[in-house]
Short mmCIF file of C-alpha atoms in Angstrom, two decimals:
data_model
loop_
_atom_site.label_atom_id
_atom_site.label_comp_id
_atom_site.label_asym_id
_atom_site.label_seq_id
_atom_site.Cartn_x
_atom_site.Cartn_y
_atom_site.Cartn_z
CA MET A 1 8.33 26.60 15.67
CA SER A 2 6.31 29.67 15.58
CA LEU A 3 3.39 30.32 13.05
CA LEU A 4 5.24 33.43 11.73
CA LEU A 5 7.99 31.09 10.88
CA PHE A 6 5.83 29.40 8.28
CA PRO A 7 5.28 30.49 4.85
CA LEU A 8 2.35 33.08 4.51
CA LYS A 9 0.25 30.88 2.67
CA GLN A 10 0.50 28.14 4.94
CA ARG A 11 -0.14 30.88 7.93
CA GLU A 12 -3.41 31.96 5.98
CA SER A 13 -4.64 28.40 5.67
CA TRP A 14 -4.47 27.81 8.97
CA MET A 15 -6.18 30.88 10.18
CA GLU A 16 -9.07 30.22 7.68
CA MET A 17 -9.41 26.65 8.48
CA LYS A 18 -9.51 27.56 12.07
CA GLU A 19 -10.66 24.09 13.73
CA PRO A 20 -11.24 21.66 11.10
CA MET A 21 -13.86 18.63 11.74
CA LYS A 22 -11.03 16.16 10.85
CA THR A 23 -7.15 16.07 11.86
CA LEU A 24 -4.57 14.14 10.96
CA PHE A 25 -3.85 12.94 14.60
CA ASP A 26 -7.61 11.61 15.32
CA ALA A 27 -7.57 8.45 16.57
CA THR A 28 -9.67 5.98 14.43
CA LYS A 29 -10.45 2.30 13.69
CA ILE A 30 -10.24 0.34 10.61
CA GLY A 31 -12.04 -2.89 11.24
CA ASN A 32 -10.55 -3.90 14.49
CA MET A 33 -7.34 -2.00 14.27
CA VAL A 34 -7.06 1.27 16.14
CA LEU A 35 -4.86 3.99 14.54
CA LYS A 36 -3.77 6.62 16.80
CA ASN A 37 -3.57 8.94 13.69
CA ARG A 38 -3.85 9.11 10.14
CA PHE A 39 -0.54 8.45 8.87
CA VAL A 40 0.75 5.21 7.01
CA ARG A 41 4.30 4.53 6.28
CA ALA A 42 3.89 2.88 2.85
CA ALA A 43 5.71 0.38 1.23
CA VAL A 44 9.55 0.69 0.64
CA ALA A 45 11.18 -2.38 -0.86
CA ASP A 46 13.03 -4.24 1.84
CA LYS A 47 16.21 -5.70 0.12
CA THR A 48 17.55 -9.05 1.52
CA ALA A 49 19.65 -11.85 0.10
CA ASP A 50 17.98 -14.60 1.54
CA GLY A 51 14.37 -13.58 2.14
CA SER A 52 14.64 -13.41 5.58
CA ILE A 53 14.42 -10.37 8.04
CA SER A 54 17.71 -8.48 9.21
CA GLU A 55 18.59 -6.71 12.22
CA GLU A 56 18.89 -3.68 10.27
CA MET A 57 15.58 -3.70 9.05
CA ILE A 58 14.27 -4.68 12.56
CA GLU A 59 15.90 -1.27 13.73
CA LEU A 60 14.52 0.48 10.97
CA TYR A 61 10.95 -0.28 12.03
CA ARG A 62 11.21 0.36 15.08
CA LYS A 63 12.53 3.81 14.49
CA LEU A 64 9.32 4.28 12.34
CA ALA A 65 7.03 3.09 15.07
CA LYS A 66 8.66 5.50 17.42
CA GLY A 67 8.76 8.13 15.14
CA GLY A 68 5.18 8.25 15.21
CA VAL A 69 3.62 7.14 12.49
CA GLY A 70 0.66 5.22 13.19
CA SER A 71 0.61 1.88 10.60
CA ILE A 72 3.41 0.77 8.90
CA ILE A 73 3.16 -1.34 5.69
CA THR A 74 6.31 -3.63 5.12
CA GLY A 75 7.96 -3.78 1.80
CA TYR A 76 6.69 -6.26 -0.64
CA THR A 77 6.86 -9.61 0.49
CA LEU A 78 7.16 -12.55 -1.71
CA VAL A 79 4.27 -15.39 -1.43
CA ASP A 80 5.90 -17.92 -3.98
CA VAL A 81 8.95 -19.93 -3.57
CA ALA A 82 9.43 -19.91 -7.27
CA GLU A 83 10.28 -16.02 -7.00
CA ARG A 84 12.85 -16.89 -4.22
CA ALA A 85 15.53 -15.49 -6.36
CA LEU A 86 14.25 -11.93 -5.99
CA PRO A 87 16.33 -10.09 -3.49
CA VAL A 88 13.33 -9.08 -1.36
CA VAL A 89 11.56 -10.29 1.99
CA ALA A 90 9.65 -13.34 1.80
CA LEU A 91 6.80 -15.39 3.62
CA TYR A 92 6.50 -18.42 1.32
CA ASN A 93 7.82 -21.04 4.08
CA ASP A 94 7.26 -21.28 7.86
CA VAL A 95 10.85 -20.76 8.33
CA PHE A 96 10.58 -17.00 7.92
CA ILE A 97 7.82 -16.63 10.72
CA ASP A 98 10.33 -16.12 13.56
CA ARG A 99 12.13 -13.38 12.09
CA HIS A 100 9.02 -11.62 11.13
CA ARG A 101 7.85 -12.08 14.51
CA LYS A 102 10.70 -9.91 15.74
CA LEU A 103 9.96 -7.31 13.39
CA THR A 104 5.88 -6.77 14.49
CA LYS A 105 7.39 -7.13 17.95
CA ALA A 106 9.39 -4.23 17.12
CA ALA A 107 6.80 -1.92 15.58
CA HIS A 108 4.61 -2.71 18.37
CA GLU A 109 6.66 -1.73 21.20
CA GLY A 110 6.72 1.65 19.30
CA GLY A 111 3.24 2.02 19.24
CA ALA A 112 2.27 1.28 15.30
CA ASN A 113 0.25 -1.15 13.87
CA ILE A 114 1.92 -3.14 11.06
CA LEU A 115 0.72 -4.86 7.95
CA ALA A 116 2.49 -7.35 5.77
CA GLN A 117 2.14 -6.20 2.03
CA LEU A 118 2.01 -9.18 0.15
CA VAL A 119 3.02 -9.63 -3.71
CA TYR A 120 3.83 -11.96 -6.75
CA ILE A 121 6.16 -9.99 -8.85
CA GLY A 122 5.33 -11.98 -12.21
CA SER A 123 7.34 -10.22 -15.33
CA TYR A 124 8.06 -7.04 -13.23
CA THR A 125 11.51 -8.63 -12.53
CA SER A 126 15.17 -7.11 -12.41
CA SER A 127 18.05 -9.56 -13.66
CA HIS A 128 17.76 -11.37 -10.41
CA THR A 129 15.96 -13.99 -11.74
CA GLY A 130 17.75 -17.11 -10.95
CA GLY A 131 16.46 -18.96 -14.11
CA LEU A 132 12.79 -17.88 -13.12
CA VAL A 133 10.44 -18.35 -16.01
CA ALA A 134 8.00 -15.29 -15.02
CA LEU A 135 4.01 -15.67 -15.19
CA ALA A 136 1.92 -12.98 -16.24
CA PRO A 137 -1.60 -12.62 -17.58
CA SER A 138 -0.34 -13.07 -21.44
CA ALA A 139 3.00 -13.71 -22.90
CA VAL A 140 4.00 -9.82 -23.32
CA ALA A 141 7.26 -8.42 -22.85
CA ASN A 142 7.37 -6.02 -19.53
CA LEU A 143 7.75 -2.44 -20.59
CA MET A 144 9.79 -1.74 -17.61
CA THR A 145 12.09 -5.02 -17.51
CA GLY A 146 11.79 -6.51 -21.21
CA THR A 147 11.19 -9.81 -19.32
CA VAL A 148 9.14 -11.71 -21.69
CA ALA A 149 6.49 -13.81 -19.56
CA ARG A 150 4.77 -16.81 -20.14
CA GLU A 151 1.12 -16.97 -19.90
CA ALA A 152 -0.49 -18.64 -16.68
CA ASN A 153 -2.96 -21.16 -16.82
CA ALA A 154 -6.06 -21.38 -14.90
CA GLU A 155 -4.77 -23.89 -12.84
CA GLU A 156 -1.56 -21.82 -11.77
CA LEU A 157 -3.71 -18.61 -11.39
CA LYS A 158 -5.49 -20.92 -8.73
CA GLU A 159 -2.29 -21.85 -7.02
CA ILE A 160 -0.95 -18.44 -6.79
CA GLN A 161 -4.25 -17.40 -4.72
CA LYS A 162 -3.80 -20.01 -2.43
CA LYS A 163 -0.38 -18.63 -2.20
CA PHE A 164 -1.43 -15.34 -1.07
CA ALA A 165 -3.80 -16.90 1.53
CA GLN A 166 -0.73 -19.38 2.75
CA ALA A 167 1.36 -16.17 3.36
CA ALA A 168 -1.66 -14.32 4.99
CA LEU A 169 -1.90 -17.33 7.60
CA ARG A 170 2.00 -16.76 8.42
CA ALA A 171 1.34 -12.99 8.45
CA ARG A 172 -1.20 -13.67 11.15
CA GLU A 173 0.94 -15.89 13.19
CA ALA A 174 4.01 -13.78 13.14
CA GLY A 175 1.74 -11.02 14.70
CA TYR A 176 1.16 -8.78 12.02
CA ASP A 177 -2.08 -6.70 12.23
CA GLY A 178 -3.06 -7.10 8.77
CA VAL A 179 -2.24 -7.83 5.42
CA GLU A 180 -2.19 -5.60 2.02
CA LEU A 181 -2.60 -7.27 -1.16
CA HIS A 182 -0.19 -5.36 -3.76
CA ALA A 183 -2.43 -5.19 -6.93
CA ALA A 184 -0.40 -1.96 -8.09
CA HIS A 185 2.67 -0.96 -9.79
CA GLY A 186 2.86 -3.38 -12.29
CA PHE A 187 3.18 -6.80 -10.33
CA LEU A 188 1.15 -9.48 -11.24
CA LEU A 189 -2.44 -8.80 -9.88
CA SER A 190 -1.88 -5.11 -11.43
CA GLN A 191 -1.19 -6.52 -14.77
CA PHE A 192 -4.27 -8.47 -14.84
CA MET A 193 -6.30 -5.09 -14.83
CA THR A 194 -4.12 -3.78 -17.38
CA PRO A 195 -5.45 -4.29 -20.99
CA HIS A 196 -1.38 -3.89 -22.45
CA TYR A 197 -0.54 -7.19 -19.97
CA ASN A 198 -3.68 -8.79 -20.14
CA GLN A 199 -4.57 -9.97 -24.04
CA ARG A 200 -6.56 -13.06 -22.67
CA THR A 201 -9.73 -14.35 -24.18
CA ASP A 202 -10.74 -16.49 -20.88
CA ALA A 203 -12.87 -15.79 -18.14
CA TYR A 204 -9.54 -13.67 -16.68
CA GLY A 205 -9.43 -11.35 -19.76
CA GLY A 206 -11.44 -8.84 -21.91
CA SER A 207 -13.95 -6.89 -19.81
CA ASP A 208 -13.42 -4.96 -16.72
CA ALA A 209 -15.31 -7.90 -14.72
CA ASN A 210 -12.88 -10.29 -16.18
CA ARG A 211 -9.76 -8.34 -15.90
CA SER A 212 -10.84 -7.96 -11.92
CA ARG A 213 -11.28 -11.62 -11.50
CA MET A 214 -7.40 -12.15 -10.40
CA THR A 215 -7.57 -9.76 -7.91
CA LEU A 216 -10.95 -10.44 -6.41
CA GLU A 217 -10.45 -14.20 -6.19
CA THR A 218 -7.17 -13.48 -4.63
CA TYR A 219 -8.82 -11.56 -2.02
CA GLU A 220 -11.56 -13.76 -1.45
CA SER A 221 -8.76 -16.82 -0.84
CA VAL A 222 -6.75 -15.03 1.57
CA ARG A 223 -10.25 -13.81 3.32
CA GLY A 224 -11.31 -17.39 3.46
CA ALA A 225 -8.16 -18.58 5.03
CA VAL A 226 -7.77 -15.68 7.92
CA GLU A 227 -10.63 -15.27 10.34
CA GLU A 228 -12.73 -12.35 9.38
CA ARG A 229 -11.68 -9.82 11.46
CA PHE A 230 -8.29 -10.08 10.20
CA PRO A 231 -7.66 -7.06 8.28
CA ILE A 232 -6.79 -7.24 4.47
CA TRP A 233 -5.88 -3.97 2.79
CA VAL A 234 -5.59 -3.76 -1.21
CA LYS A 235 -3.22 -1.39 -2.88
CA ILE A 236 -4.52 -0.55 -6.25
CA ASN A 237 -3.24 1.50 -9.23
CA SER A 238 -5.39 4.64 -10.22
CA THR A 239 -3.09 5.07 -13.42
CA ASP A 240 -0.54 2.82 -15.34
CA GLY A 241 1.00 5.20 -17.15
CA ILE A 242 1.27 3.68 -20.20
CA GLU A 243 -0.75 3.34 -23.37
CA ASN A 244 -3.53 0.94 -23.04
CA GLY A 245 -3.37 0.75 -19.37
CA LEU A 246 -6.22 0.53 -16.99
CA THR A 247 -8.98 3.50 -17.23
CA GLN A 248 -10.55 5.40 -14.06
CA LYS A 249 -13.99 3.13 -14.92
CA ASP A 250 -11.73 0.06 -14.44
CA CYS A 251 -10.25 1.25 -11.48
CA LEU A 252 -13.77 2.13 -9.85
CA TYR A 253 -15.02 -1.09 -10.89
CA LEU A 254 -12.20 -2.75 -8.85
CA CYS A 255 -12.92 -0.60 -6.05
CA LYS A 256 -16.50 -1.37 -5.87
CA LYS A 257 -16.06 -5.11 -5.82
CA LEU A 258 -13.94 -5.11 -3.43
CA THR A 259 -15.87 -2.84 -1.21
CA GLU A 260 -18.92 -5.54 -1.76
CA ARG A 261 -16.85 -8.15 -0.62
CA GLY A 262 -15.74 -6.47 2.61
CA VAL A 263 -11.92 -5.20 2.09
CA ASP A 264 -11.02 -3.34 5.04
CA ALA A 265 -9.31 -0.37 3.37
CA ILE A 266 -8.26 0.30 -0.23
CA GLU A 267 -5.07 2.38 -0.85
CA VAL A 268 -4.59 4.12 -4.20
CA SER A 269 -1.26 4.81 -5.98
CA GLY A 270 -0.24 4.65 -9.55
CA LYS A 271 2.96 5.72 -11.48
CA TRP A 272 4.71 7.68 -8.95
CA PHE A 273 8.27 7.82 -10.67
CA GLY A 274 9.44 10.53 -12.23
CA ARG A 275 7.31 13.06 -10.85
CA PRO A 276 8.39 16.11 -8.85
CA THR A 277 8.37 15.81 -4.93
CA ASP A 278 6.96 19.58 -5.03
CA ALA A 279 3.85 18.51 -6.96
CA GLY A 280 1.69 17.69 -4.17
CA ALA A 281 -0.87 14.52 -3.96
CA TYR A 282 -0.39 12.56 -6.91
CA PHE A 283 -3.60 10.50 -7.25
CA GLU A 284 -5.52 12.90 -4.95
CA ASP A 285 -8.59 13.26 -7.82
CA ALA A 286 -8.65 9.56 -8.34
CA ALA A 287 -8.48 8.55 -4.72
CA ALA A 288 -11.21 11.36 -3.90
CA ALA A 289 -13.54 9.63 -6.72
CA ILE A 290 -12.86 6.09 -5.02
CA ALA A 291 -13.74 7.49 -1.47
CA LYS A 292 -16.91 8.84 -2.86
CA GLU A 293 -18.15 5.62 -4.51
CA ASN A 294 -17.35 3.39 -1.44
CA SER A 295 -18.13 3.31 2.09
CA VAL A 296 -14.61 1.83 2.76
CA PRO A 297 -11.46 3.63 4.40
CA VAL A 298 -9.14 4.98 1.32
CA VAL A 299 -5.42 5.74 1.70
CA LEU A 300 -3.90 8.13 -0.51
CA THR A 301 -0.29 7.43 -1.29
CA GLY A 302 2.08 9.23 -3.46
CA GLY A 303 3.57 13.01 -3.10
CA ASN A 304 2.30 13.78 0.50
CA ARG A 305 4.48 16.18 1.73
CA ASP A 306 2.66 19.05 3.44
CA PRO A 307 0.56 18.79 6.59
CA LEU A 308 -1.56 21.65 5.53
CA GLU A 309 -2.47 20.44 2.16
CA MET A 310 -3.30 16.89 3.84
CA THR A 311 -5.57 18.50 6.23
CA ARG A 312 -7.31 20.24 3.56
CA VAL A 313 -7.80 17.08 1.48
CA LEU A 314 -9.23 15.37 4.90
CA ASN A 315 -11.70 17.81 5.44
CA LYS A 316 -12.65 18.55 1.72
CA THR A 317 -12.78 14.75 0.34
CA ASP A 318 -13.72 11.20 1.91
CA ILE A 319 -10.10 10.16 1.84
CA GLY A 320 -9.20 9.44 5.22
CA TYR A 321 -5.60 8.42 5.42
CA PHE A 322 -2.41 9.39 4.24
CA GLY A 323 0.67 7.16 2.67
CA ILE A 324 4.20 8.46 3.14
CA ALA A 325 7.15 6.50 1.74
CA ARG A 326 10.21 8.30 0.71
CA PRO A 327 10.29 11.18 3.38
CA LEU A 328 10.07 8.70 6.09
CA VAL A 329 13.43 7.02 4.50
CA SER A 330 15.19 10.10 5.54
CA GLU A 331 13.45 11.10 8.37
CA PRO A 332 11.97 8.30 10.24
CA ASN A 333 10.56 10.83 13.02
CA LEU A 334 8.85 12.95 10.43
CA ILE A 335 5.35 12.51 11.83
CA GLU A 336 6.57 13.61 15.36
CA ARG A 337 7.99 16.53 13.66
CA PHE A 338 4.50 16.98 12.09
CA GLN A 339 2.72 16.66 15.05
CA LYS A 340 4.89 19.13 16.98
CA ASP A 341 5.08 21.69 14.49
CA THR A 342 1.20 21.43 14.05
CA LEU A 343 0.50 22.26 17.61
CA GLN A 344 3.20 25.15 17.60
CA ALA A 345 1.74 26.72 14.48
CA LYS A 346 -2.21 26.22 15.81
CA GLY A 347 -0.83 27.80 19.27
CA GLY A 348 0.87 30.55 17.13
CA ALA A 349 -2.33 31.50 15.22
CA GLY A 350 -4.55 31.67 18.32
CA ALA A 351 -1.89 34.34 19.46
CA CYS A 352 -2.10 36.39 16.29
#
């Protein structure tokens, strides 16, 4: 594609930018993980009837890896057998390891890193509960599902933290390059940060320090189980999109404490549904603030569609990586096309 085929605004952006200090196709490192570019396939739910990895999933991840994305985050993966009725992938038992090993092999053969995203769903369940009594910070009906949860006691919270750690060990054995703890999108860890859902009066509720405790202790449990160099990322909400949700101050507090504990990267997301696809990066301002205040790699996810805009963000803020989800569902080789179009556009700019 010639630069002349790009919209005028984009052509002008390339000519103004000339040679940016950083590009989307830089090779970088996060901890001991080498990333061939700054693109991350953000998690998309992998549906399955029995928690196992299907052949269709393996082929999809192989296509994604061969399509040029530097790192892939799996769909959220269950850590507790108590949630076995939910129709998503699981790692709560050793029986799942062999199929996950096939998935990581496919990603590695395609040239991508792959991280397992670990989750405890809690009250954010659909009708597929199988009689599950959902646990939550407080006995509050979920605004999305209507599920009425039971308040988890301190012993149950410690057990959940242990299950995250056990699942991380299985992920490492299965060949994953790291894990990501899902503390966003209204799942259990996210709810602890949200005043609407967390009405506790014990050490896990009230202040931002107390509401952060469950996520921080879960991180520490996982870190204590895996070797120090095994990467742990955390996905956080920058906004809940509900009344009495978490504030920017809450979010920044959690990120600061994760950074102090040695988290390898923070993925910034939030309420993404209902936003127009041409709105640009949904959470740029929040991610930029987090990246500015914390010496940790930040992945901006949501609304990333335009490589020129991502290049601007990369060079104008401290954000270092870009998560893309839905566009890669329909076009697994999108990153390969981005790279080809970018090279052709820059070549055209030089000829003008």
